[in-house]
Amino acid sequence: MAFTLRQLQYFVAVAEQGTVSRAAQNLSISQSAVTEAIKELEGDLGVALFDRHARGLSITHKGHQFLRHATKILADVSDARRSFSGEPATATGRLQLGVTSLVAGYVLSDLLARYRRAWPAVDVSAIEDNGDYLEHLLVGGELDVAVTVISNLRDRMALQAEILEVSPYRLWLPLGHRLVDADSIALSDLSAEPLIMLTIDEIEESTGKLLAALGTRPHVAFRTRSVEAVRSLVATGAGVALLPDLVYRPWSLEGDRIESRDISGALPVVQVGMVWRRGSVLSQTARDFIALAQGQRMQRGR
């Protein structure tokens, strides 16, 4: 029996949400329907996509590999449907985008690939820089749209923003860490832990405020601007990390496992979204990009 698009949708939802219950709630269906779809998909593929344990599910290495295929298949199907929803795309012109470091490889890359497939004749250029500078370029009319962390947006009077994704902070741990099997983890449990700090400008401020809630100066063992370095350092036991779930992947480049756990209490979230100059007359290319991103957000929400 070949797998179905619905099974892929359910699998992606569980992988993104982390539990069957959250995926079912997000999809507005029963947990049993999600569980059965995952079971059938695993049977068809002949591999275990998730490890089952007392805390729920964690994606396996094979599952992580299949997730890339599943998300691409669903995106291609969406593009195919769009191609028959109206006249063939003949738009030309330019689209000038901005992006911050954190979201460049986790949000924009997929949006940009889909945009290029839908409007291949549009000349697209993108610049990566810090949020403040991108805001300056937007206000000055040098960029059409920026994809950035909008939790830290400064000039909300001059700029209009729309949320694409909300990502909570979670704790990254190596296998065998004392907190991996804890029933509940509080910020106070991290006071004696060596921390790996990601210093990309758009989240360093938020992470700093979060760590300030510890009440004592945290022991920062390593500071880096590389998410991959954080993954490798955590996986090999150099420390733990507090990062938005947006950038979590269960494996380092070396193939070592990384666990992710919720922290109890009110933690900040990272909002990723699109930003453009308020009141400006957007080009057709910019309007098409915004509409595509809105459609992808709605597809994730189903």
PDB file of C-alpha atoms in Angstrom:
ATOM      1  CA  MET A   1       0.000   0.000   0.000  1.00  0.00           C
ATOM      2  CA  ALA A   2       1.459   3.380  -1.064  1.00  0.00           C
ATOM      3  CA  PHE A   3       1.444   6.185   1.481  1.00  0.00           C
ATOM      4  CA  THR A   4      -1.043   9.022   1.113  1.00  0.00           C
ATOM      5  CA  LEU A   5      -0.734  12.807   1.249  1.00  0.00           C
ATOM      6  CA  ARG A   6      -2.874  12.791   4.383  1.00  0.00           C
ATOM      7  CA  GLN A   7      -0.392  10.459   6.098  1.00  0.00           C
ATOM      8  CA  LEU A   8       2.418  12.821   5.111  1.00  0.00           C
ATOM      9  CA  GLN A   9       0.506  15.796   6.509  1.00  0.00           C
ATOM     10  CA  TYR A  10      -0.070  13.992   9.805  1.00  0.00           C
ATOM     11  CA  PHE A  11       3.564  12.880   9.988  1.00  0.00           C
ATOM     12  CA  VAL A  12       4.870  16.412   9.377  1.00  0.00           C
ATOM     13  CA  ALA A  13       2.456  17.782  11.983  1.00  0.00           C
ATOM     14  CA  VAL A  14       3.682  15.313  14.637  1.00  0.00           C
ATOM     15  CA  ALA A  15       7.319  16.026  13.750  1.00  0.00           C
ATOM     16  CA  GLU A  16       6.755  19.781  14.034  1.00  0.00           C
ATOM     17  CA  GLN A  17       4.552  19.710  17.146  1.00  0.00           C
ATOM     18  CA  GLY A  18       6.511  17.058  19.036  1.00  0.00           C
ATOM     19  CA  THR A  19       3.505  15.080  20.300  1.00  0.00           C
ATOM     20  CA  VAL A  20       0.490  13.330  18.803  1.00  0.00           C
ATOM     21  CA  SER A  21      -1.870  15.314  21.038  1.00  0.00           C
ATOM     22  CA  ARG A  22      -0.558  18.703  19.892  1.00  0.00           C
ATOM     23  CA  ALA A  23      -0.556  17.586  16.258  1.00  0.00           C
ATOM     24  CA  ALA A  24      -4.149  16.331  16.532  1.00  0.00           C
ATOM     25  CA  GLN A  25      -5.228  19.597  18.139  1.00  0.00           C
ATOM     26  CA  ASN A  26      -3.500  21.598  15.429  1.00  0.00           C
ATOM     27  CA  LEU A  27      -5.136  19.483  12.710  1.00  0.00           C
ATOM     28  CA  SER A  28      -8.545  19.463  14.463  1.00  0.00           C
ATOM     29  CA  ILE A  29      -8.789  15.665  14.294  1.00  0.00           C
ATOM     30  CA  SER A  30      -8.678  12.823  16.801  1.00  0.00           C
ATOM     31  CA  GLN A  31      -5.423  11.527  18.269  1.00  0.00           C
ATOM     32  CA  SER A  32      -6.334   7.994  17.175  1.00  0.00           C
ATOM     33  CA  ALA A  33      -6.526   9.126  13.538  1.00  0.00           C
ATOM     34  CA  VAL A  34      -3.035  10.599  13.752  1.00  0.00           C
ATOM     35  CA  THR A  35      -1.635   7.531  15.532  1.00  0.00           C
ATOM     36  CA  GLU A  36      -3.137   5.168  12.953  1.00  0.00           C
ATOM     37  CA  ALA A  37      -1.825   7.249  10.031  1.00  0.00           C
ATOM     38  CA  ILE A  38       1.723   7.245  11.459  1.00  0.00           C
ATOM     39  CA  LYS A  39       1.526   3.483  12.075  1.00  0.00           C
ATOM     40  CA  GLU A  40       0.405   2.840   8.482  1.00  0.00           C
ATOM     41  CA  LEU A  41       3.115   5.132   7.105  1.00  0.00           C
ATOM     42  CA  GLU A  42       5.813   3.329   9.080  1.00  0.00           C
ATOM     43  CA  GLY A  43       4.465  -0.002   7.859  1.00  0.00           C
ATOM     44  CA  ASP A  44       4.568   1.149   4.244  1.00  0.00           C
ATOM     45  CA  LEU A  45       8.115   2.538   4.536  1.00  0.00           C
ATOM     46  CA  GLY A  46       9.384  -0.341   6.655  1.00  0.00           C
ATOM     47  CA  VAL A  47      11.144   1.947   9.148  1.00  0.00           C
ATOM     48  CA  ALA A  48      10.358   3.469  12.541  1.00  0.00           C
ATOM     49  CA  LEU A  49       9.801   7.195  12.123  1.00  0.00           C
ATOM     50  CA  PHE A  50       9.465   7.876  15.851  1.00  0.00           C
ATOM     51  CA  ASP A  51      10.765   6.372  19.069  1.00  0.00           C
ATOM     52  CA  ARG A  52       7.973   5.797  21.608  1.00  0.00           C
ATOM     53  CA  HIS A  53       8.694   6.557  25.260  1.00  0.00           C
ATOM     54  CA  ALA A  54       6.897   7.653  28.423  1.00  0.00           C
ATOM     55  CA  ARG A  55       7.125  11.342  27.497  1.00  0.00           C
ATOM     56  CA  GLY A  56       5.674  10.833  24.028  1.00  0.00           C
ATOM     57  CA  LEU A  57       7.515  10.602  20.717  1.00  0.00           C
ATOM     58  CA  SER A  58      10.934  11.593  19.435  1.00  0.00           C
ATOM     59  CA  ILE A  59      11.790  11.485  15.758  1.00  0.00           C
ATOM     60  CA  THR A  60      14.342   8.879  14.682  1.00  0.00           C
ATOM     61  CA  HIS A  61      17.283   9.449  12.343  1.00  0.00           C
ATOM     62  CA  LYS A  62      15.328   7.779   9.512  1.00  0.00           C
ATOM     63  CA  GLY A  63      12.308   9.885  10.430  1.00  0.00           C
ATOM     64  CA  HIS A  64      14.383  13.050  10.254  1.00  0.00           C
ATOM     65  CA  GLN A  65      15.606  12.043   6.777  1.00  0.00           C
ATOM     66  CA  PHE A  66      12.067  11.270   5.592  1.00  0.00           C
ATOM     67  CA  LEU A  67      10.792  14.595   6.986  1.00  0.00           C
ATOM     68  CA  ARG A  68      12.768  16.470   4.320  1.00  0.00           C
ATOM     69  CA  HIS A  69      11.137  14.370   1.594  1.00  0.00           C
ATOM     70  CA  ALA A  70       7.655  14.723   3.103  1.00  0.00           C
ATOM     71  CA  THR A  71       7.786  18.500   3.379  1.00  0.00           C
ATOM     72  CA  LYS A  72       9.069  18.798  -0.205  1.00  0.00           C
ATOM     73  CA  ILE A  73       6.306  16.510  -1.514  1.00  0.00           C
ATOM     74  CA  LEU A  74       3.618  18.568   0.235  1.00  0.00           C
ATOM     75  CA  ALA A  75       5.126  21.820  -1.037  1.00  0.00           C
ATOM     76  CA  ASP A  76       5.277  20.461  -4.609  1.00  0.00           C
ATOM     77  CA  VAL A  77       1.621  19.370  -4.423  1.00  0.00           C
ATOM     78  CA  SER A  78       0.646  22.838  -3.210  1.00  0.00           C
ATOM     79  CA  ASP A  79       2.585  24.419  -6.083  1.00  0.00           C
ATOM     80  CA  ALA A  80       0.926  22.070  -8.594  1.00  0.00           C
ATOM     81  CA  ARG A  81      -2.532  22.997  -7.356  1.00  0.00           C
ATOM     82  CA  ARG A  82      -1.678  26.688  -7.524  1.00  0.00           C
ATOM     83  CA  SER A  83      -0.531  26.342 -11.139  1.00  0.00           C
ATOM     84  CA  PHE A  84      -4.057  25.260 -12.133  1.00  0.00           C
ATOM     85  CA  SER A  85      -5.898  27.800  -9.995  1.00  0.00           C
ATOM     86  CA  GLY A  86      -5.627  30.562 -12.592  1.00  0.00           C
ATOM     87  CA  GLU A  87      -3.654  31.789 -15.549  1.00  0.00           C
ATOM     88  CA  PRO A  88      -0.070  30.560 -15.890  1.00  0.00           C
ATOM     89  CA  ALA A  89       2.415  32.756 -14.046  1.00  0.00           C
ATOM     90  CA  THR A  90       3.957  35.256 -16.492  1.00  0.00           C
ATOM     91  CA  ALA A  91       4.896  37.950 -13.968  1.00  0.00           C
ATOM     92  CA  THR A  92       8.192  39.711 -14.458  1.00  0.00           C
ATOM     93  CA  GLY A  93       9.971  42.402 -12.504  1.00  0.00           C
ATOM     94  CA  ARG A  94      12.156  42.508  -9.409  1.00  0.00           C
ATOM     95  CA  LEU A  95      11.699  41.381  -5.825  1.00  0.00           C
ATOM     96  CA  GLN A  96      14.126  42.672  -3.201  1.00  0.00           C
ATOM     97  CA  LEU A  97      14.081  40.714   0.043  1.00  0.00           C
ATOM     98  CA  GLY A  98      15.820  41.035   3.396  1.00  0.00           C
ATOM     99  CA  VAL A  99      16.387  38.280   5.946  1.00  0.00           C
ATOM    100  CA  THR A 100      18.028  37.943   9.333  1.00  0.00           C
ATOM    101  CA  SER A 101      20.570  35.233  10.106  1.00  0.00           C
ATOM    102  CA  LEU A 102      18.387  33.011  12.269  1.00  0.00           C
ATOM    103  CA  VAL A 103      15.573  32.579   9.759  1.00  0.00           C
ATOM    104  CA  ALA A 104      17.603  32.547   6.530  1.00  0.00           C
ATOM    105  CA  GLY A 105      17.934  28.772   6.408  1.00  0.00           C
ATOM    106  CA  TYR A 106      14.861  27.815   8.407  1.00  0.00           C
ATOM    107  CA  VAL A 107      12.079  29.906   6.849  1.00  0.00           C
ATOM    108  CA  LEU A 108      13.188  31.915   3.816  1.00  0.00           C
ATOM    109  CA  SER A 109      14.911  29.118   1.889  1.00  0.00           C
ATOM    110  CA  ASP A 110      11.695  27.153   1.437  1.00  0.00           C
ATOM    111  CA  LEU A 111       9.608  30.262   0.673  1.00  0.00           C
ATOM    112  CA  LEU A 112      12.144  31.431  -1.886  1.00  0.00           C
ATOM    113  CA  ALA A 113      12.287  28.050  -3.620  1.00  0.00           C
ATOM    114  CA  ARG A 114       8.515  27.952  -3.943  1.00  0.00           C
ATOM    115  CA  TYR A 115       8.375  31.555  -5.167  1.00  0.00           C
ATOM    116  CA  ARG A 116      10.970  30.882  -7.863  1.00  0.00           C
ATOM    117  CA  ARG A 117       9.019  27.850  -9.068  1.00  0.00           C
ATOM    118  CA  ALA A 118       5.792  29.853  -9.243  1.00  0.00           C
ATOM    119  CA  TRP A 119       7.266  33.011 -10.833  1.00  0.00           C
ATOM    120  CA  PRO A 120      10.493  31.977 -12.588  1.00  0.00           C
ATOM    121  CA  ALA A 121      10.735  35.180 -14.639  1.00  0.00           C
ATOM    122  CA  VAL A 122      10.989  37.458 -11.593  1.00  0.00           C
ATOM    123  CA  ASP A 123      14.487  38.674 -10.730  1.00  0.00           C
ATOM    124  CA  VAL A 124      14.867  37.961  -6.996  1.00  0.00           C
ATOM    125  CA  SER A 125      17.656  39.348  -4.828  1.00  0.00           C
ATOM    126  CA  ALA A 126      18.070  38.898  -1.078  1.00  0.00           C
ATOM    127  CA  ILE A 127      20.329  40.431   1.559  1.00  0.00           C
ATOM    128  CA  GLU A 128      21.099  38.965   4.991  1.00  0.00           C
ATOM    129  CA  ASP A 129      21.803  41.408   7.817  1.00  0.00           C
ATOM    130  CA  ASN A 130      20.739  42.339  11.341  1.00  0.00           C
ATOM    131  CA  GLY A 131      17.181  43.398  12.079  1.00  0.00           C
ATOM    132  CA  ASP A 132      17.912  47.083  12.713  1.00  0.00           C
ATOM    133  CA  TYR A 133      19.650  47.508   9.367  1.00  0.00           C
ATOM    134  CA  LEU A 134      16.884  45.691   7.495  1.00  0.00           C
ATOM    135  CA  GLU A 135      14.323  47.997   9.111  1.00  0.00           C
ATOM    136  CA  HIS A 136      16.378  50.958   7.871  1.00  0.00           C
ATOM    137  CA  LEU A 137      16.360  49.557   4.323  1.00  0.00           C
ATOM    138  CA  LEU A 138      12.606  48.918   4.444  1.00  0.00           C
ATOM    139  CA  VAL A 139      11.804  52.433   5.636  1.00  0.00           C
ATOM    140  CA  GLY A 140      14.095  53.835   2.955  1.00  0.00           C
ATOM    141  CA  GLY A 141      12.323  51.849   0.241  1.00  0.00           C
ATOM    142  CA  GLU A 142      15.410  49.790  -0.624  1.00  0.00           C
ATOM    143  CA  LEU A 143      13.703  46.485   0.228  1.00  0.00           C
ATOM    144  CA  ASP A 144      10.225  45.241  -0.665  1.00  0.00           C
ATOM    145  CA  VAL A 145       9.789  42.706   2.151  1.00  0.00           C
ATOM    146  CA  ALA A 146      11.924  41.325   4.970  1.00  0.00           C
ATOM    147  CA  VAL A 147      11.527  37.945   6.662  1.00  0.00           C
ATOM    148  CA  THR A 148      12.763  38.330  10.210  1.00  0.00           C
ATOM    149  CA  VAL A 149      12.132  37.814  13.899  1.00  0.00           C
ATOM    150  CA  ILE A 150       9.407  40.376  14.553  1.00  0.00           C
ATOM    151  CA  SER A 151       9.373  39.901  18.339  1.00  0.00           C
ATOM    152  CA  ASN A 152      12.189  42.488  18.417  1.00  0.00           C
ATOM    153  CA  LEU A 153      10.746  44.843  15.776  1.00  0.00           C
ATOM    154  CA  ARG A 154      11.752  48.416  16.663  1.00  0.00           C
ATOM    155  CA  ASP A 155       9.896  50.799  14.372  1.00  0.00           C
ATOM    156  CA  ARG A 156       6.321  49.549  14.583  1.00  0.00           C
ATOM    157  CA  MET A 157       4.924  52.920  13.499  1.00  0.00           C
ATOM    158  CA  ALA A 158       6.680  52.877  10.135  1.00  0.00           C
ATOM    159  CA  LEU A 159       6.506  49.139   9.477  1.00  0.00           C
ATOM    160  CA  GLN A 160       3.739  46.598   9.070  1.00  0.00           C
ATOM    161  CA  ALA A 161       4.321  43.010  10.142  1.00  0.00           C
ATOM    162  CA  GLU A 162       2.509  39.716   9.785  1.00  0.00           C
ATOM    163  CA  ILE A 163       3.357  36.616  11.812  1.00  0.00           C
ATOM    164  CA  LEU A 164       4.315  33.477   9.890  1.00  0.00           C
ATOM    165  CA  GLU A 165       5.422  31.248  12.752  1.00  0.00           C
ATOM    166  CA  VAL A 166       5.522  31.334  16.550  1.00  0.00           C
ATOM    167  CA  SER A 167       8.317  29.319  18.154  1.00  0.00           C
ATOM    168  CA  PRO A 168       8.648  28.711  21.923  1.00  0.00           C
ATOM    169  CA  TYR A 169      11.967  28.344  23.695  1.00  0.00           C
ATOM    170  CA  ARG A 170      12.960  24.796  24.638  1.00  0.00           C
ATOM    171  CA  LEU A 171      15.917  23.187  26.385  1.00  0.00           C
ATOM    172  CA  TRP A 172      18.430  21.230  24.300  1.00  0.00           C
ATOM    173  CA  LEU A 173      20.178  18.349  26.073  1.00  0.00           C
ATOM    174  CA  PRO A 174      22.622  15.561  25.203  1.00  0.00           C
ATOM    175  CA  LEU A 175      21.611  11.916  25.568  1.00  0.00           C
ATOM    176  CA  GLY A 176      22.016  10.672  29.137  1.00  0.00           C
ATOM    177  CA  HIS A 177      21.728  14.096  30.744  1.00  0.00           C
ATOM    178  CA  ARG A 178      20.225  14.083  34.249  1.00  0.00           C
ATOM    179  CA  LEU A 179      17.254  16.221  33.104  1.00  0.00           C
ATOM    180  CA  VAL A 180      16.273  14.101  30.086  1.00  0.00           C
ATOM    181  CA  ASP A 181      13.890  11.927  32.115  1.00  0.00           C
ATOM    182  CA  ALA A 182      12.734  14.609  34.570  1.00  0.00           C
ATOM    183  CA  ASP A 183       8.955  14.951  34.908  1.00  0.00           C
ATOM    184  CA  SER A 184       9.240  18.748  35.002  1.00  0.00           C
ATOM    185  CA  ILE A 185      12.135  21.114  34.309  1.00  0.00           C
ATOM    186  CA  ALA A 186      12.267  24.644  35.739  1.00  0.00           C
ATOM    187  CA  LEU A 187      14.666  27.463  34.918  1.00  0.00           C
ATOM    188  CA  SER A 188      16.149  27.059  38.392  1.00  0.00           C
ATOM    189  CA  ASP A 189      17.282  23.542  37.429  1.00  0.00           C
ATOM    190  CA  LEU A 190      19.703  25.136  34.961  1.00  0.00           C
ATOM    191  CA  SER A 191      21.522  27.394  37.407  1.00  0.00           C
ATOM    192  CA  ALA A 192      24.509  25.037  37.706  1.00  0.00           C
ATOM    193  CA  GLU A 193      24.525  23.888  34.067  1.00  0.00           C
ATOM    194  CA  PRO A 194      27.127  25.067  31.530  1.00  0.00           C
ATOM    195  CA  LEU A 195      25.236  26.924  28.806  1.00  0.00           C
ATOM    196  CA  ILE A 196      25.950  27.129  25.099  1.00  0.00           C
ATOM    197  CA  MET A 197      24.885  30.623  24.022  1.00  0.00           C
ATOM    198  CA  LEU A 198      23.851  31.448  20.454  1.00  0.00           C
ATOM    199  CA  THR A 199      24.799  35.082  19.854  1.00  0.00           C
ATOM    200  CA  ILE A 200      22.928  35.816  16.641  1.00  0.00           C
ATOM    201  CA  ASP A 201      21.694  39.356  17.201  1.00  0.00           C
ATOM    202  CA  GLU A 202      17.959  38.716  16.883  1.00  0.00           C
ATOM    203  CA  ILE A 203      17.760  36.170  19.726  1.00  0.00           C
ATOM    204  CA  GLU A 204      20.681  37.091  21.980  1.00  0.00           C
ATOM    205  CA  GLU A 205      18.613  39.816  23.668  1.00  0.00           C
ATOM    206  CA  SER A 206      15.616  37.539  24.256  1.00  0.00           C
ATOM    207  CA  THR A 207      17.782  34.688  25.534  1.00  0.00           C
ATOM    208  CA  GLY A 208      19.587  37.098  27.857  1.00  0.00           C
ATOM    209  CA  LYS A 209      16.299  38.231  29.382  1.00  0.00           C
ATOM    210  CA  LEU A 210      15.259  34.601  29.806  1.00  0.00           C
ATOM    211  CA  LEU A 211      18.491  33.691  31.575  1.00  0.00           C
ATOM    212  CA  ALA A 212      18.178  36.739  33.826  1.00  0.00           C
ATOM    213  CA  ALA A 213      15.157  35.022  35.380  1.00  0.00           C
ATOM    214  CA  LEU A 214      17.554  32.510  36.916  1.00  0.00           C
ATOM    215  CA  GLY A 215      18.412  35.117  39.555  1.00  0.00           C
ATOM    216  CA  THR A 216      22.111  34.291  39.373  1.00  0.00           C
ATOM    217  CA  ARG A 217      24.678  34.875  36.669  1.00  0.00           C
ATOM    218  CA  PRO A 218      24.542  31.816  34.386  1.00  0.00           C
ATOM    219  CA  HIS A 219      27.692  29.892  33.543  1.00  0.00           C
ATOM    220  CA  VAL A 220      28.084  30.455  29.808  1.00  0.00           C
ATOM    221  CA  ALA A 221      30.531  27.809  28.649  1.00  0.00           C
ATOM    222  CA  PHE A 222      30.621  28.788  24.976  1.00  0.00           C
ATOM    223  CA  ARG A 223      29.360  31.659  22.790  1.00  0.00           C
ATOM    224  CA  THR A 224      28.874  31.145  19.064  1.00  0.00           C
ATOM    225  CA  ARG A 225      27.001  32.580  16.092  1.00  0.00           C
ATOM    226  CA  SER A 226      26.638  29.105  14.544  1.00  0.00           C
ATOM    227  CA  VAL A 227      23.523  27.009  15.185  1.00  0.00           C
ATOM    228  CA  GLU A 228      25.404  23.938  13.941  1.00  0.00           C
ATOM    229  CA  ALA A 229      28.145  24.582  16.512  1.00  0.00           C
ATOM    230  CA  VAL A 230      25.485  24.725  19.238  1.00  0.00           C
ATOM    231  CA  ARG A 231      24.111  21.389  18.063  1.00  0.00           C
ATOM    232  CA  SER A 232      27.538  19.729  18.075  1.00  0.00           C
ATOM    233  CA  LEU A 233      28.515  21.152  21.466  1.00  0.00           C
ATOM    234  CA  VAL A 234      25.245  20.110  23.111  1.00  0.00           C
ATOM    235  CA  ALA A 235      25.289  16.643  21.532  1.00  0.00           C
ATOM    236  CA  THR A 236      28.813  15.953  22.808  1.00  0.00           C
ATOM    237  CA  GLY A 237      27.991  17.055  26.360  1.00  0.00           C
ATOM    238  CA  ALA A 238      29.737  20.445  26.453  1.00  0.00           C
ATOM    239  CA  GLY A 239      26.600  22.074  27.833  1.00  0.00           C
ATOM    240  CA  VAL A 240      22.886  22.695  27.365  1.00  0.00           C
ATOM    241  CA  ALA A 241      21.159  25.384  25.315  1.00  0.00           C
ATOM    242  CA  LEU A 242      17.941  27.378  25.423  1.00  0.00           C
ATOM    243  CA  LEU A 243      16.798  28.097  21.887  1.00  0.00           C
ATOM    244  CA  PRO A 244      13.606  28.607  19.871  1.00  0.00           C
ATOM    245  CA  ASP A 245      12.091  25.329  18.695  1.00  0.00           C
ATOM    246  CA  LEU A 246      12.263  26.753  15.165  1.00  0.00           C
ATOM    247  CA  VAL A 247      15.932  25.790  14.855  1.00  0.00           C
ATOM    248  CA  TYR A 248      15.775  22.439  16.657  1.00  0.00           C
ATOM    249  CA  ARG A 249      16.927  19.370  14.784  1.00  0.00           C
ATOM    250  CA  PRO A 250      17.433  16.060  16.612  1.00  0.00           C
ATOM    251  CA  TRP A 251      20.865  15.311  15.112  1.00  0.00           C
ATOM    252  CA  SER A 252      24.171  17.132  14.933  1.00  0.00           C
ATOM    253  CA  LEU A 253      26.256  17.125  11.746  1.00  0.00           C
ATOM    254  CA  GLU A 254      28.288  14.312  13.295  1.00  0.00           C
ATOM    255  CA  GLY A 255      25.131  12.206  13.728  1.00  0.00           C
ATOM    256  CA  ASP A 256      24.884  12.589  17.518  1.00  0.00           C
ATOM    257  CA  ARG A 257      21.451  12.771  19.134  1.00  0.00           C
ATOM    258  CA  ILE A 258      20.079  15.967  20.712  1.00  0.00           C
ATOM    259  CA  GLU A 259      17.065  15.873  23.039  1.00  0.00           C
ATOM    260  CA  SER A 260      14.625  18.759  23.433  1.00  0.00           C
ATOM    261  CA  ARG A 261      12.453  19.391  26.499  1.00  0.00           C
ATOM    262  CA  ASP A 262       9.874  21.929  27.619  1.00  0.00           C
ATOM    263  CA  ILE A 263      10.664  24.324  30.463  1.00  0.00           C
ATOM    264  CA  SER A 264       7.902  24.996  32.974  1.00  0.00           C
ATOM    265  CA  GLY A 265       6.781  28.565  33.546  1.00  0.00           C
ATOM    266  CA  ALA A 266       6.076  31.528  31.299  1.00  0.00           C
ATOM    267  CA  LEU A 267       8.807  31.641  28.686  1.00  0.00           C
ATOM    268  CA  PRO A 268       9.066  34.085  25.784  1.00  0.00           C
ATOM    269  CA  VAL A 269       8.351  33.013  22.236  1.00  0.00           C
ATOM    270  CA  VAL A 270      10.045  33.990  19.000  1.00  0.00           C
ATOM    271  CA  GLN A 271       7.723  35.380  16.335  1.00  0.00           C
ATOM    272  CA  VAL A 272       8.936  35.044  12.765  1.00  0.00           C
ATOM    273  CA  GLY A 273       7.130  37.101  10.190  1.00  0.00           C
ATOM    274  CA  MET A 274       7.129  39.306   7.122  1.00  0.00           C
ATOM    275  CA  VAL A 275       7.733  43.046   7.380  1.00  0.00           C
ATOM    276  CA  TRP A 276       7.157  45.817   4.866  1.00  0.00           C
ATOM    277  CA  ARG A 277       6.847  49.608   4.952  1.00  0.00           C
ATOM    278  CA  ARG A 278       3.484  50.725   6.281  1.00  0.00           C
ATOM    279  CA  GLY A 279       1.374  52.591   3.737  1.00  0.00           C
ATOM    280  CA  SER A 280       3.623  51.817   0.791  1.00  0.00           C
ATOM    281  CA  VAL A 281       2.218  50.709  -2.551  1.00  0.00           C
ATOM    282  CA  LEU A 282       3.635  47.203  -2.868  1.00  0.00           C
ATOM    283  CA  SER A 283       4.728  45.887  -6.242  1.00  0.00           C
ATOM    284  CA  GLN A 284       2.926  42.900  -7.711  1.00  0.00           C
ATOM    285  CA  THR A 285       5.993  40.764  -7.082  1.00  0.00           C
ATOM    286  CA  ALA A 286       5.934  41.705  -3.378  1.00  0.00           C
ATOM    287  CA  ARG A 287       2.193  41.058  -3.129  1.00  0.00           C
ATOM    288  CA  ASP A 288       2.684  37.632  -4.721  1.00  0.00           C
ATOM    289  CA  PHE A 289       5.452  36.784  -2.245  1.00  0.00           C
ATOM    290  CA  ILE A 290       3.316  37.828   0.728  1.00  0.00           C
ATOM    291  CA  ALA A 291       0.332  35.837  -0.580  1.00  0.00           C
ATOM    292  CA  LEU A 292       2.497  32.733  -1.048  1.00  0.00           C
ATOM    293  CA  ALA A 293       3.839  33.012   2.501  1.00  0.00           C
ATOM    294  CA  GLN A 294       0.321  33.500   3.863  1.00  0.00           C
ATOM    295  CA  GLY A 295      -0.834  30.403   1.986  1.00  0.00           C
ATOM    296  CA  GLN A 296       2.003  28.318   3.417  1.00  0.00           C
ATOM    297  CA  ARG A 297       1.145  29.486   6.942  1.00  0.00           C
ATOM    298  CA  MET A 298      -2.506  28.513   6.432  1.00  0.00           C
ATOM    299  CA  GLN A 299      -1.463  25.098   5.059  1.00  0.00           C
ATOM    300  CA  ARG A 300       0.614  24.473   8.199  1.00  0.00           C
ATOM    301  CA  GLY A 301      -2.341  25.423  10.345  1.00  0.00           C
ATOM    302  CA  ARG A 302      -4.653  22.844   8.782  1.00  0.00           C
TER     303      ARG A 302
END
